[in-house]
Structures are given as C-alpha cells and as structure tokens.
CSV table of C-alpha atoms and ligand atoms in Angstrom, one decimal:
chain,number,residue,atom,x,y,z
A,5,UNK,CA,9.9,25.5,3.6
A,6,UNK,CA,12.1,22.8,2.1
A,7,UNK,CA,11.7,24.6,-1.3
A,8,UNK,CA,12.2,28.0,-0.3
A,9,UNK,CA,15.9,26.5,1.5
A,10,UNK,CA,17.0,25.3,-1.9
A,11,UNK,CA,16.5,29.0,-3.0
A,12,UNK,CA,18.7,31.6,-0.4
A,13,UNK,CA,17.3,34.6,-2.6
A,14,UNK,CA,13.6,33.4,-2.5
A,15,UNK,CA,11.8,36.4,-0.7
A,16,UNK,CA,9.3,33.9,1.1
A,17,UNK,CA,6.5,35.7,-1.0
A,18,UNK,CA,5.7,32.1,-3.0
A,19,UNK,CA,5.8,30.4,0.4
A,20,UNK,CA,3.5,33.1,2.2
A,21,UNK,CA,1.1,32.6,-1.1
A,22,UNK,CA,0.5,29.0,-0.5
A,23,UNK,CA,-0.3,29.8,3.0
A,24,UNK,CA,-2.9,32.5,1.5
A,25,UNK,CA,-4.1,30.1,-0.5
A,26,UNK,CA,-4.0,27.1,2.3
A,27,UNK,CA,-6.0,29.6,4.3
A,28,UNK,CA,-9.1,29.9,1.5
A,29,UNK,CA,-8.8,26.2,1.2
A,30,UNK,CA,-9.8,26.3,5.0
A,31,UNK,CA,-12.5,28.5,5.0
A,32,UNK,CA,-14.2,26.8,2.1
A,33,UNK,CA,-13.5,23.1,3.9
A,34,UNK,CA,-15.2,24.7,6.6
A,35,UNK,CA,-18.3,25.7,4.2
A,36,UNK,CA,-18.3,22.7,2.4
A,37,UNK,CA,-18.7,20.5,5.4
A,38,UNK,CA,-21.3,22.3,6.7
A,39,UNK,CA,-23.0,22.7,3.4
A,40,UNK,CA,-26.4,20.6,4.4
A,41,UNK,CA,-26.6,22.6,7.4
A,42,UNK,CA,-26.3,26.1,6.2
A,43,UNK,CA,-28.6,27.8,4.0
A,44,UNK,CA,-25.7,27.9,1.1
A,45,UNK,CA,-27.3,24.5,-0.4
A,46,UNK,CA,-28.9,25.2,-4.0
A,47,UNK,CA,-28.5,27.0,-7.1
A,48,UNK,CA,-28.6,30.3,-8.0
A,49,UNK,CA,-30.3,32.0,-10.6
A,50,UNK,CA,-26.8,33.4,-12.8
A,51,UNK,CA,-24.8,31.7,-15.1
A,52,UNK,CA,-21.0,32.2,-15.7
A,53,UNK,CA,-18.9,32.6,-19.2
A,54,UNK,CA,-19.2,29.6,-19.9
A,55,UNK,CA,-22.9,29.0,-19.9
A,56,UNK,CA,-22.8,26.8,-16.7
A,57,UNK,CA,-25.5,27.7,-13.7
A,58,UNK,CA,-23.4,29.1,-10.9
A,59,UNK,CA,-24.3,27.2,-7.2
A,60,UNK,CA,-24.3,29.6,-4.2
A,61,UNK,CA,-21.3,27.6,-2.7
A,62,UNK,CA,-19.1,28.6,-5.9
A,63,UNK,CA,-19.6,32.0,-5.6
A,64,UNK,CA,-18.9,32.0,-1.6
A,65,UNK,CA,-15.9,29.5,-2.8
A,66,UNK,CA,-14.8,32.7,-5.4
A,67,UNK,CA,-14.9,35.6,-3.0
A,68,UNK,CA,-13.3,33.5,-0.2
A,69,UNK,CA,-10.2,32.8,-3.0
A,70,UNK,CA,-10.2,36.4,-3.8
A,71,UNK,CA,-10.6,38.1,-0.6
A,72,UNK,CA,-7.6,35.8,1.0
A,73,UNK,CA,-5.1,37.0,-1.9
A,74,UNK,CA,-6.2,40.2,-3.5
A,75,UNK,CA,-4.7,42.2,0.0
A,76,UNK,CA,-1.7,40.6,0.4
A,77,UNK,CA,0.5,42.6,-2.0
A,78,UNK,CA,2.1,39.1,-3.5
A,79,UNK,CA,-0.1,39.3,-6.6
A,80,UNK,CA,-0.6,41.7,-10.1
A,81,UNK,CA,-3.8,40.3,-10.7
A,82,UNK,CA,-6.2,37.0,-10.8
A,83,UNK,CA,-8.8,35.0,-13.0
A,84,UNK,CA,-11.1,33.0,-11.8
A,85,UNK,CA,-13.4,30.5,-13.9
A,86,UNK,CA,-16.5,32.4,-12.0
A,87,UNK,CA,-15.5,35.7,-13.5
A,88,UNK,CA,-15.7,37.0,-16.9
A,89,UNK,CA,-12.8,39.3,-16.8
A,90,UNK,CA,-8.6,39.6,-15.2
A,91,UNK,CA,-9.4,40.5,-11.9
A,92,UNK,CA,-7.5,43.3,-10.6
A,93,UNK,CA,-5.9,44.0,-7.4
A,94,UNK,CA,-7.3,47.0,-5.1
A,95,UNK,CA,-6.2,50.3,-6.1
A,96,UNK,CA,-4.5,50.6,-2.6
A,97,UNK,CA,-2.7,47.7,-2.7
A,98,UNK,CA,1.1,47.1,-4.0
A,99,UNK,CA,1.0,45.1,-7.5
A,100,UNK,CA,3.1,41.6,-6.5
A,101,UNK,CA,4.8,39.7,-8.8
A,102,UNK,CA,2.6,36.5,-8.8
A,103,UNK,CA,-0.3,35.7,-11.2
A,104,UNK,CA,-2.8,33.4,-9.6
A,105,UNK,CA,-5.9,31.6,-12.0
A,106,UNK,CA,-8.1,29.2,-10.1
A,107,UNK,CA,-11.3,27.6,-10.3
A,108,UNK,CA,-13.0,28.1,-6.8
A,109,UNK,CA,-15.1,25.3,-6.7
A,110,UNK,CA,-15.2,22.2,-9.3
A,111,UNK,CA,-17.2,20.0,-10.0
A,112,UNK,CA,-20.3,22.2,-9.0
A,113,UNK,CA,-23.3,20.1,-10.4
A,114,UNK,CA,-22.0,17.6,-7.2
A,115,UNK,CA,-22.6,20.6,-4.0
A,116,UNK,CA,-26.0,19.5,-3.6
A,117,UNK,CA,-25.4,15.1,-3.5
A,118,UNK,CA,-22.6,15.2,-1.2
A,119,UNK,CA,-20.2,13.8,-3.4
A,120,UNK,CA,-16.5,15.1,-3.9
A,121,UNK,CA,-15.8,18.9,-5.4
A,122,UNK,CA,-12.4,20.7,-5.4
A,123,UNK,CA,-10.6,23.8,-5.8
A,124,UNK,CA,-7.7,24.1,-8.8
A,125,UNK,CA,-4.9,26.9,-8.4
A,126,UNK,CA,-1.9,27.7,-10.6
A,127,UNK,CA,0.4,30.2,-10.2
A,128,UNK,CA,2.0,31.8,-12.8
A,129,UNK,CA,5.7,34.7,-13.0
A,130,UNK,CA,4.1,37.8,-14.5
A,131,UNK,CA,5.2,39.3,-17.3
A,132,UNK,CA,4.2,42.4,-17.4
A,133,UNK,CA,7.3,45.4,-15.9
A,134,UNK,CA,7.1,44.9,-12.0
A,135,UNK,CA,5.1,47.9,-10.4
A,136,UNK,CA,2.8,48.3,-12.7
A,137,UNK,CA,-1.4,46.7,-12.7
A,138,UNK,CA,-1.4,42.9,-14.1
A,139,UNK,CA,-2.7,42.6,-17.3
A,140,UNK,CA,-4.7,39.7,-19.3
A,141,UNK,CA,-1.3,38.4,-20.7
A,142,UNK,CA,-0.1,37.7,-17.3
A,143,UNK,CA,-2.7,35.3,-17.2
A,144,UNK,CA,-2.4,34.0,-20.6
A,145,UNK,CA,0.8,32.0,-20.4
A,146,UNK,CA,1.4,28.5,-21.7
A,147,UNK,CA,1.0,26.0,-18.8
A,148,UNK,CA,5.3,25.3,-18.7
A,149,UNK,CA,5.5,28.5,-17.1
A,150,UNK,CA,3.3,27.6,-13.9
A,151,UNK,CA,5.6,27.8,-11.0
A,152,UNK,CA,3.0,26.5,-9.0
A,153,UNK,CA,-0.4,24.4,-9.4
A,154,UNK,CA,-2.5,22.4,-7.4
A,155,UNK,CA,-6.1,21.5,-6.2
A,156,UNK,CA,-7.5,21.0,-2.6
A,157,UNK,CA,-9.8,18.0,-2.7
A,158,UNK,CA,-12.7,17.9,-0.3
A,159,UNK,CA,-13.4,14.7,0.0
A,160,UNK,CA,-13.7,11.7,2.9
A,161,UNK,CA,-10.6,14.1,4.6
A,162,UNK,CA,-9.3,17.5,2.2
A,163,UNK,CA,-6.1,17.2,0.8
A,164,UNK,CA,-3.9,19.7,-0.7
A,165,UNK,CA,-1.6,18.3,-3.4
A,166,UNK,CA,0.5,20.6,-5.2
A,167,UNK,CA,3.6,21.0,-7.4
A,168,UNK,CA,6.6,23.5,-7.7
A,169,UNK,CA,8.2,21.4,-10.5
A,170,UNK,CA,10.1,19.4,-7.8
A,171,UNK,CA,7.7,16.8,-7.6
A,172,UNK,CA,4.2,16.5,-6.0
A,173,UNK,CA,2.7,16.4,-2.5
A,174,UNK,CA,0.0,15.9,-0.5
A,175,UNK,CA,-1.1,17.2,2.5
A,176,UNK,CA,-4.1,16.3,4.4
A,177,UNK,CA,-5.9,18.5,6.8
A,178,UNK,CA,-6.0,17.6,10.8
A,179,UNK,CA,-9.8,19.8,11.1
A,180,UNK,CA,-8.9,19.5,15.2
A,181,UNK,CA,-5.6,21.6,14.6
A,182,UNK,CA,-6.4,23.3,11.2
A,183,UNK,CA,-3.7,22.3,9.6
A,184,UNK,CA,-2.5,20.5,6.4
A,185,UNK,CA,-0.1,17.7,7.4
A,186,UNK,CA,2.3,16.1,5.1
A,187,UNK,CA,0.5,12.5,4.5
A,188,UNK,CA,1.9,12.0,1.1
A,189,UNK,CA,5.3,12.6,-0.2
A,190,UNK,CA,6.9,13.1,-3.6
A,191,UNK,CA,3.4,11.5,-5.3
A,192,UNK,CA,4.1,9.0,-8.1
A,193,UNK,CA,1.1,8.1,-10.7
A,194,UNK,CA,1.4,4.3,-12.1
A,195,UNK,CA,2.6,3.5,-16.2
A,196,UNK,CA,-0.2,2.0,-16.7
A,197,UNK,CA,-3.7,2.5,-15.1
A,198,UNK,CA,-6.6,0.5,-14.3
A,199,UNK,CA,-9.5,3.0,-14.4
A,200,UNK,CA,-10.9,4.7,-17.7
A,201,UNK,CA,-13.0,8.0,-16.7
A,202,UNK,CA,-15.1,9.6,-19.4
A,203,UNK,CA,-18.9,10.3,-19.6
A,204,UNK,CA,-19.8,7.8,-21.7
A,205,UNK,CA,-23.0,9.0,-22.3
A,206,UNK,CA,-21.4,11.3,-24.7
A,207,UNK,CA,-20.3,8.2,-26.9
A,208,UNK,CA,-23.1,9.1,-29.9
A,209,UNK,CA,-21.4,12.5,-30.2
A,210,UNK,CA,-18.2,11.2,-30.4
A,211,UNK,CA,-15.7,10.8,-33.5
A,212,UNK,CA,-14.9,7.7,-34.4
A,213,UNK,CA,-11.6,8.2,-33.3
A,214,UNK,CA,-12.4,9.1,-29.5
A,215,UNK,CA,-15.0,5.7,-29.7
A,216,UNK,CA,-12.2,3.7,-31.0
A,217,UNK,CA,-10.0,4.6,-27.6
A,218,UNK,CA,-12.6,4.5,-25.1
A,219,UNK,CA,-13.6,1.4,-27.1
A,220,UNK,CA,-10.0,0.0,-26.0
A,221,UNK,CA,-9.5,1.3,-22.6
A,222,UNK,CA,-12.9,-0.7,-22.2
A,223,UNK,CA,-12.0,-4.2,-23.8
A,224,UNK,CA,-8.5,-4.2,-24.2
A,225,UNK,CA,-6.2,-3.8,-27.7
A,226,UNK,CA,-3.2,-6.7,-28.1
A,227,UNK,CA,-1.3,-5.7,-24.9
A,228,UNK,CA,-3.5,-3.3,-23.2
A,229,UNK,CA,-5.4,-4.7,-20.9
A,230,UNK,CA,-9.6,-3.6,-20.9
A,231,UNK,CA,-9.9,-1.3,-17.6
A,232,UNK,CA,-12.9,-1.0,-15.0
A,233,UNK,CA,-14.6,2.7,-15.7
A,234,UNK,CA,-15.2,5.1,-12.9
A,235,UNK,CA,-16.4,8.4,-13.6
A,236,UNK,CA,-17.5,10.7,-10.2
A,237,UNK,CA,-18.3,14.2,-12.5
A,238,UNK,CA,-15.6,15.7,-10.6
A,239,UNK,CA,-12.5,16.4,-12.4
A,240,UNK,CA,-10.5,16.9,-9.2
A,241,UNK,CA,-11.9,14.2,-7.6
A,242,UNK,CA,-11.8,11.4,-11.2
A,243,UNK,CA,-7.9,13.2,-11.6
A,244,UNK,CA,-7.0,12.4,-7.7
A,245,UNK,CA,-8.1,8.8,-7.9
A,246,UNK,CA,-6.4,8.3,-11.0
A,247,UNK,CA,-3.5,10.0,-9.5
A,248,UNK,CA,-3.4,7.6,-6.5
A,249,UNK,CA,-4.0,4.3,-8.0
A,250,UNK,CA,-3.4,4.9,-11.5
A,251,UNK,CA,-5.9,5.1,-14.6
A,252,UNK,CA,-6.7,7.7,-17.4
A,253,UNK,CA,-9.2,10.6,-17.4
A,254,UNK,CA,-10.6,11.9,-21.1
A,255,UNK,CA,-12.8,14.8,-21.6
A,256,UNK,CA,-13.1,14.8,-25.8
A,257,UNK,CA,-14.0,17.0,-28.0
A,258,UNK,CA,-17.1,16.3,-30.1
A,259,UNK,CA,-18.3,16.6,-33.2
A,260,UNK,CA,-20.7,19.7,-31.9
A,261,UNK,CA,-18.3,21.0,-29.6
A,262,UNK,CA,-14.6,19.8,-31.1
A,263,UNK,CA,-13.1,21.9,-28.0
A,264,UNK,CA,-14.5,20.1,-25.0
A,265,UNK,CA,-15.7,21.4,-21.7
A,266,UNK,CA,-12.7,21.6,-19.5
A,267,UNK,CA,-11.0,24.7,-19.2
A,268,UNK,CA,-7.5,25.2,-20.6
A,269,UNK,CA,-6.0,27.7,-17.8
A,270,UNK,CA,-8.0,26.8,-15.2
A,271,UNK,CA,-8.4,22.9,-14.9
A,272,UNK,CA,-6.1,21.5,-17.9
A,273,UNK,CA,-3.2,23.4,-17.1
A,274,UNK,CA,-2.6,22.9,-13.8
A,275,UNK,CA,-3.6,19.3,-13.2
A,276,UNK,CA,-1.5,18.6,-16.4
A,277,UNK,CA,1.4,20.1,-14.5
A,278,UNK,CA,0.9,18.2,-11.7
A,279,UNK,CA,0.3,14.7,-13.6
A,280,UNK,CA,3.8,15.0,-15.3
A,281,UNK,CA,5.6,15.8,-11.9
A,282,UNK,CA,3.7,12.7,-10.6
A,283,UNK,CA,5.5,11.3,-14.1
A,284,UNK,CA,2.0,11.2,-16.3
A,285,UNK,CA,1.2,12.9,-19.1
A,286,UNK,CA,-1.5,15.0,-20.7
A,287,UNK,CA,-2.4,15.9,-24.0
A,288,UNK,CA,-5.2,17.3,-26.3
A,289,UNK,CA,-5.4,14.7,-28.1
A,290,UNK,CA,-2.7,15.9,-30.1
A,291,UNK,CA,-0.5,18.5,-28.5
A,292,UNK,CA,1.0,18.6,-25.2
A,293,UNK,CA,-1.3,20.4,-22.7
A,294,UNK,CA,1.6,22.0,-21.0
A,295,UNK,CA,2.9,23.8,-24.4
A,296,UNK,CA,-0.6,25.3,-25.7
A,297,UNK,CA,-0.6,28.9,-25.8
A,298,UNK,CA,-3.8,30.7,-24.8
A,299,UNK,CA,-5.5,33.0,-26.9
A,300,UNK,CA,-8.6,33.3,-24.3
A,301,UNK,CA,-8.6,33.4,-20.8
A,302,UNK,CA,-12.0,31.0,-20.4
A,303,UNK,CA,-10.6,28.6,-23.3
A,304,UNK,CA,-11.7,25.3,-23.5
A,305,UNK,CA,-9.5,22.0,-24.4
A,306,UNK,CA,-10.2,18.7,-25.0
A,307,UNK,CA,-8.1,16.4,-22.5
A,308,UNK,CA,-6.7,12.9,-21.9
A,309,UNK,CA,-5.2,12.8,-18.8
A,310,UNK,CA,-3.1,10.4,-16.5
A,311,UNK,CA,-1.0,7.1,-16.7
A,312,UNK,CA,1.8,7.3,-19.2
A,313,UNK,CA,1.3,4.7,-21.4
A,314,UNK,CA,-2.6,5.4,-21.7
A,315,UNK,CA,-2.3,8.8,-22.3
A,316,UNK,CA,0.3,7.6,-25.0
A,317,UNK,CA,-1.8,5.2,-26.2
A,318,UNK,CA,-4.9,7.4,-26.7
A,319,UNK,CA,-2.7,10.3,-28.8
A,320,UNK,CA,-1.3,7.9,-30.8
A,321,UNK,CA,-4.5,6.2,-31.6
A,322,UNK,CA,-5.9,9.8,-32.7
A,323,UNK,CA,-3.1,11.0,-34.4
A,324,UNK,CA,-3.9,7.6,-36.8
A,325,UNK,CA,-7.3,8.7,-37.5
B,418,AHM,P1,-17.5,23.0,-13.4
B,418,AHM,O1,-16.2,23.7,-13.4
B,418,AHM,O2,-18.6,23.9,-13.8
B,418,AHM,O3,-17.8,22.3,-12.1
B,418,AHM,O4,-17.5,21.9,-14.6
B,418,AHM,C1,-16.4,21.0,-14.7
B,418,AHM,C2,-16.8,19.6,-14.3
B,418,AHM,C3,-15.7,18.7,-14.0
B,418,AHM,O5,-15.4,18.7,-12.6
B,418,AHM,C4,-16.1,17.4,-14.5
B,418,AHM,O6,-14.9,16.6,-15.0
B,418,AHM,C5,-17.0,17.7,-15.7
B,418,AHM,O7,-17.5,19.0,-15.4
B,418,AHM,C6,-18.1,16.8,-15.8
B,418,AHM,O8,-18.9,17.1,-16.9
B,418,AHM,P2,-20.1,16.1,-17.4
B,418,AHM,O9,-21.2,16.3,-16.4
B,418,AHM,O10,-20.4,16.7,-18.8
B,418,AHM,O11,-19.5,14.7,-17.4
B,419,MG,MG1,-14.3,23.7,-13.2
C-alpha cells in the first residue's frame, strides 16, 4: 500500500498480485506444516527439465501457485521450474500485463527431514503488445527488469520478504489471523559476512580458481578474515540467513558442469534482486547476475551471492585466474 501511494496511476493490479501470491504462500504454509501428517510425504516417480525427482509436495506447491494467479486476469503468462514449457493463461481469461516465474517449492530434497524449503517469485512487465497471449520472451528478460521478486521462507515461523526496487521487507505470518505482519523493515545485509555456504563436497570437481576462494572464505587471505561454513541445501533458507546476519552463498560451476545447478530465472534472478536492494551483490563469477540475458527459460548459472565485499572478493579472485 505504501508503494502503490508513491504511484497515483498504479491500477492496484501489482498490489492485488502480491496478495495472489501471499494467498498460495498460505495454502502451501498450511501444507507444509502438516506435511508429516498428510499423506503428501515422499517422492514421486517423475522427474522435471532439469533432471531432478519431483516430491509430491512440489507439485501440490506448483498447482497451488498456478491455480491462485492463472484466473485473476493480472497476468500474460507464467513459468514455473516444475514445468517444461511458458505456461499460458486460460483461454477465457483476460491476458494481464504481469509476467510471473517462480519456483514453487525449493529446496525439495529437504520435504521429507523437516528442514527449511521455500518458494521464489519474480515478477516481470511484459513485452509482448497488451491484449494479446504472453509469449516465452515475456519470460526471458534480464533480471534488471523484475519489478518484483521475493521468496516465502517456511521455516521456524514463514516469512515473506520481497522487493519492488525500494528496498526489502519482511513480513512474517501470525498462523492465528492468517496474515503476513510487517516484522522486518527496509532489510539491510552486512559488508562483510561471517558465514561461507557451498557444498563442499563438490571441492574435487572444482577449478582451481573456485578452490582458491572457498579456500579463503575458510582460512582467511591478508584482511579477510576465515568464516564459519553453514550450508542447510536450501537456497532460500542458506540466502535468508546470509541475508540476516551477513555471509556469502556460492553455487560454482564445475569442470563437468561449468554452468552450475541453480537456475538463472527462477532462483538467481530474483534473490540477486533482492540481495542488491538489501545492498549485496551477486555475480556469476564474472558478470553481474542482474544484467544476463536469457537464452533459455530453465537456464542454469553459476552463483556467488551475498555480502558485498565477499561477493567482490570472490569475482575478483576469478577474474585473476
Ligand atoms: P531444487 O530447486 O530442485 O530444490 O534444487 C535447488 C536446491 C537449492 O535449494 C540448494 O541451494 C541446492 O539445490 C542444493 O544442492 P546440493 O544438494 O547439490 O548442494
Ligand atoms: Mg529450486
């Protein structure tokens, strides 16, 4: 509401999308929570584009995202990291002007151990003339074009945090009302961070340039000093503490797979949005993530993401090699 005040002409369409959006993030906090006791536990037996087994709680988390924005006439069309293809909005349904990619439920291997998962949105202008069916290059814009992102975290309470470029916030959800409640304002990330996040069990696949940088966030170079690791397996979950309290998250490339498994439009973009309004920075290791341009809607990307000065510190490091 504050937003849409410092914008007379804003139809209220943005605002009433967030609430779509607030409202899936209910529904699947409500699953989530009740995830030992339903029979929603377990894998299923499909795997999505990217080669990963899909759990029967991300494909509840991807029809609940679709089915709460596909009728509201506020959207051209959607991607999902579940789904292969744009998806489209019904036939009888009035093409918006929004764009909306998401993953529905990340961090999936961690359902079934009770440990942290989230959902990442980002919300894009379309491109494509007005009236007329989205199309895939709607979807494949560079991430300085978001006009929204953000992730809902369900952790020890959920938390929506989310950006519109005029800062970040966090909202927490009150389960006895059913509502997110503003818990914490305009989000700052610290310069520097104490925490390193990577799966270091990757190390032997590593280039010697990624070893050298993890090497360093672990022991310390000349005036960095070495950080404690913490790595949960869930990118919303390692990117919200790092967020919080400060510390650098890497997902590299490697020599088998020099593009990574994270997501470019779906995870990297948006949190890499949200990190620089918090005033940290992402990178691939080379370019700003914010000004790649898509070529593919399920691209992957290596990332470093966080504190300033790490993420700074890592590029530079690489860009020696
Ligand atoms: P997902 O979208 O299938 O859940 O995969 C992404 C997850 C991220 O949450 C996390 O950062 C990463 O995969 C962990 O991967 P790994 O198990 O290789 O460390
Ligand atoms: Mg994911």
């Amino acid at each position: 509401m504050e937003q849409e005040r410092l914008h007379p002409e804003a139809t209220g369409d943005l605002s009433n999308l967030l609430y779509d959006i607030c409202l899936a993030a209910k529904i699947i906090a409500r699953n989530v929570r009740r995830a030992g006791l339903t029979d929603i536990l377990g894998g299923t037996t499909t795997v999505n584009v990217s080669g990963d087994l899909q759990q029967k709680l991300d494909l509840v988390a991807n029809e609940t995202v679709r089915n709460s924005l596909q009728h509201t006439g506020r959207i051209c069309v959607m991607a999902s990291e579940e789904d292969e293809a744009p998806i489209p909005v019904p036939a009888n349904v009035p093409a918006g002007k929004y764009v909306v990619l998401y993953d529905p439920l990340d961090g999936s291997s961690n359902i079934d151990v009770n440990v942290s998962i989230g959902t990442i949105f980002s919300i894009y202008r379309r491109v494509s003339p007005e009236g007329t069916p989205g199309k895939l290059a709607d979807c494949l814009q560079e991430g300085l074009r978001q006009v929204v992102a953000g992730y809902i975290l369900y952790g020890s309470s959920t938390m929506l945090v989310y950006t519109t470029g005029n800062g970040v916030h966090g909202f927490t959800l009150d389960p006895t009302i059913g509502e997110f409640l503003l818990s914490h304002a305009h989000i700052r990330t610290p310069e520097v961070g104490k925490y390193y996040s990577v799966n270091e069990s990757n190390w032997n696949k590593w280039t010697p340039a990624t070893q050298r940088v993890v090497g360093a966030f672990k022991n310390g170079d000349g005036a960095m000093k070495g950080k404690t690791a913490r790595y949960i397996g869930s990118l919303v979950a390692d990117f919200h503490r790092n967020l919080i309290s400060g510390g650098v998250f890497l997902y590299p490339g490697d020599r088998k797979v020099p593009q990574g498994k994270l997501r470019l439009l779906y995870e990297a973009a948006p949190l890499a949005f949200i990190v620089e309004q918090a005033g940290g920075a992402a990178t691939d290791g080379s370019r700003r993530i914010l000004e790649i341009a898509p070529q593919e809607l399920h691209q992957h990307t290596p990332l470093v993401i966080g504190s300033r000065s790490d993420v700074e510190f890592a590029t530079a490091r690489m860009a020696a090699e």
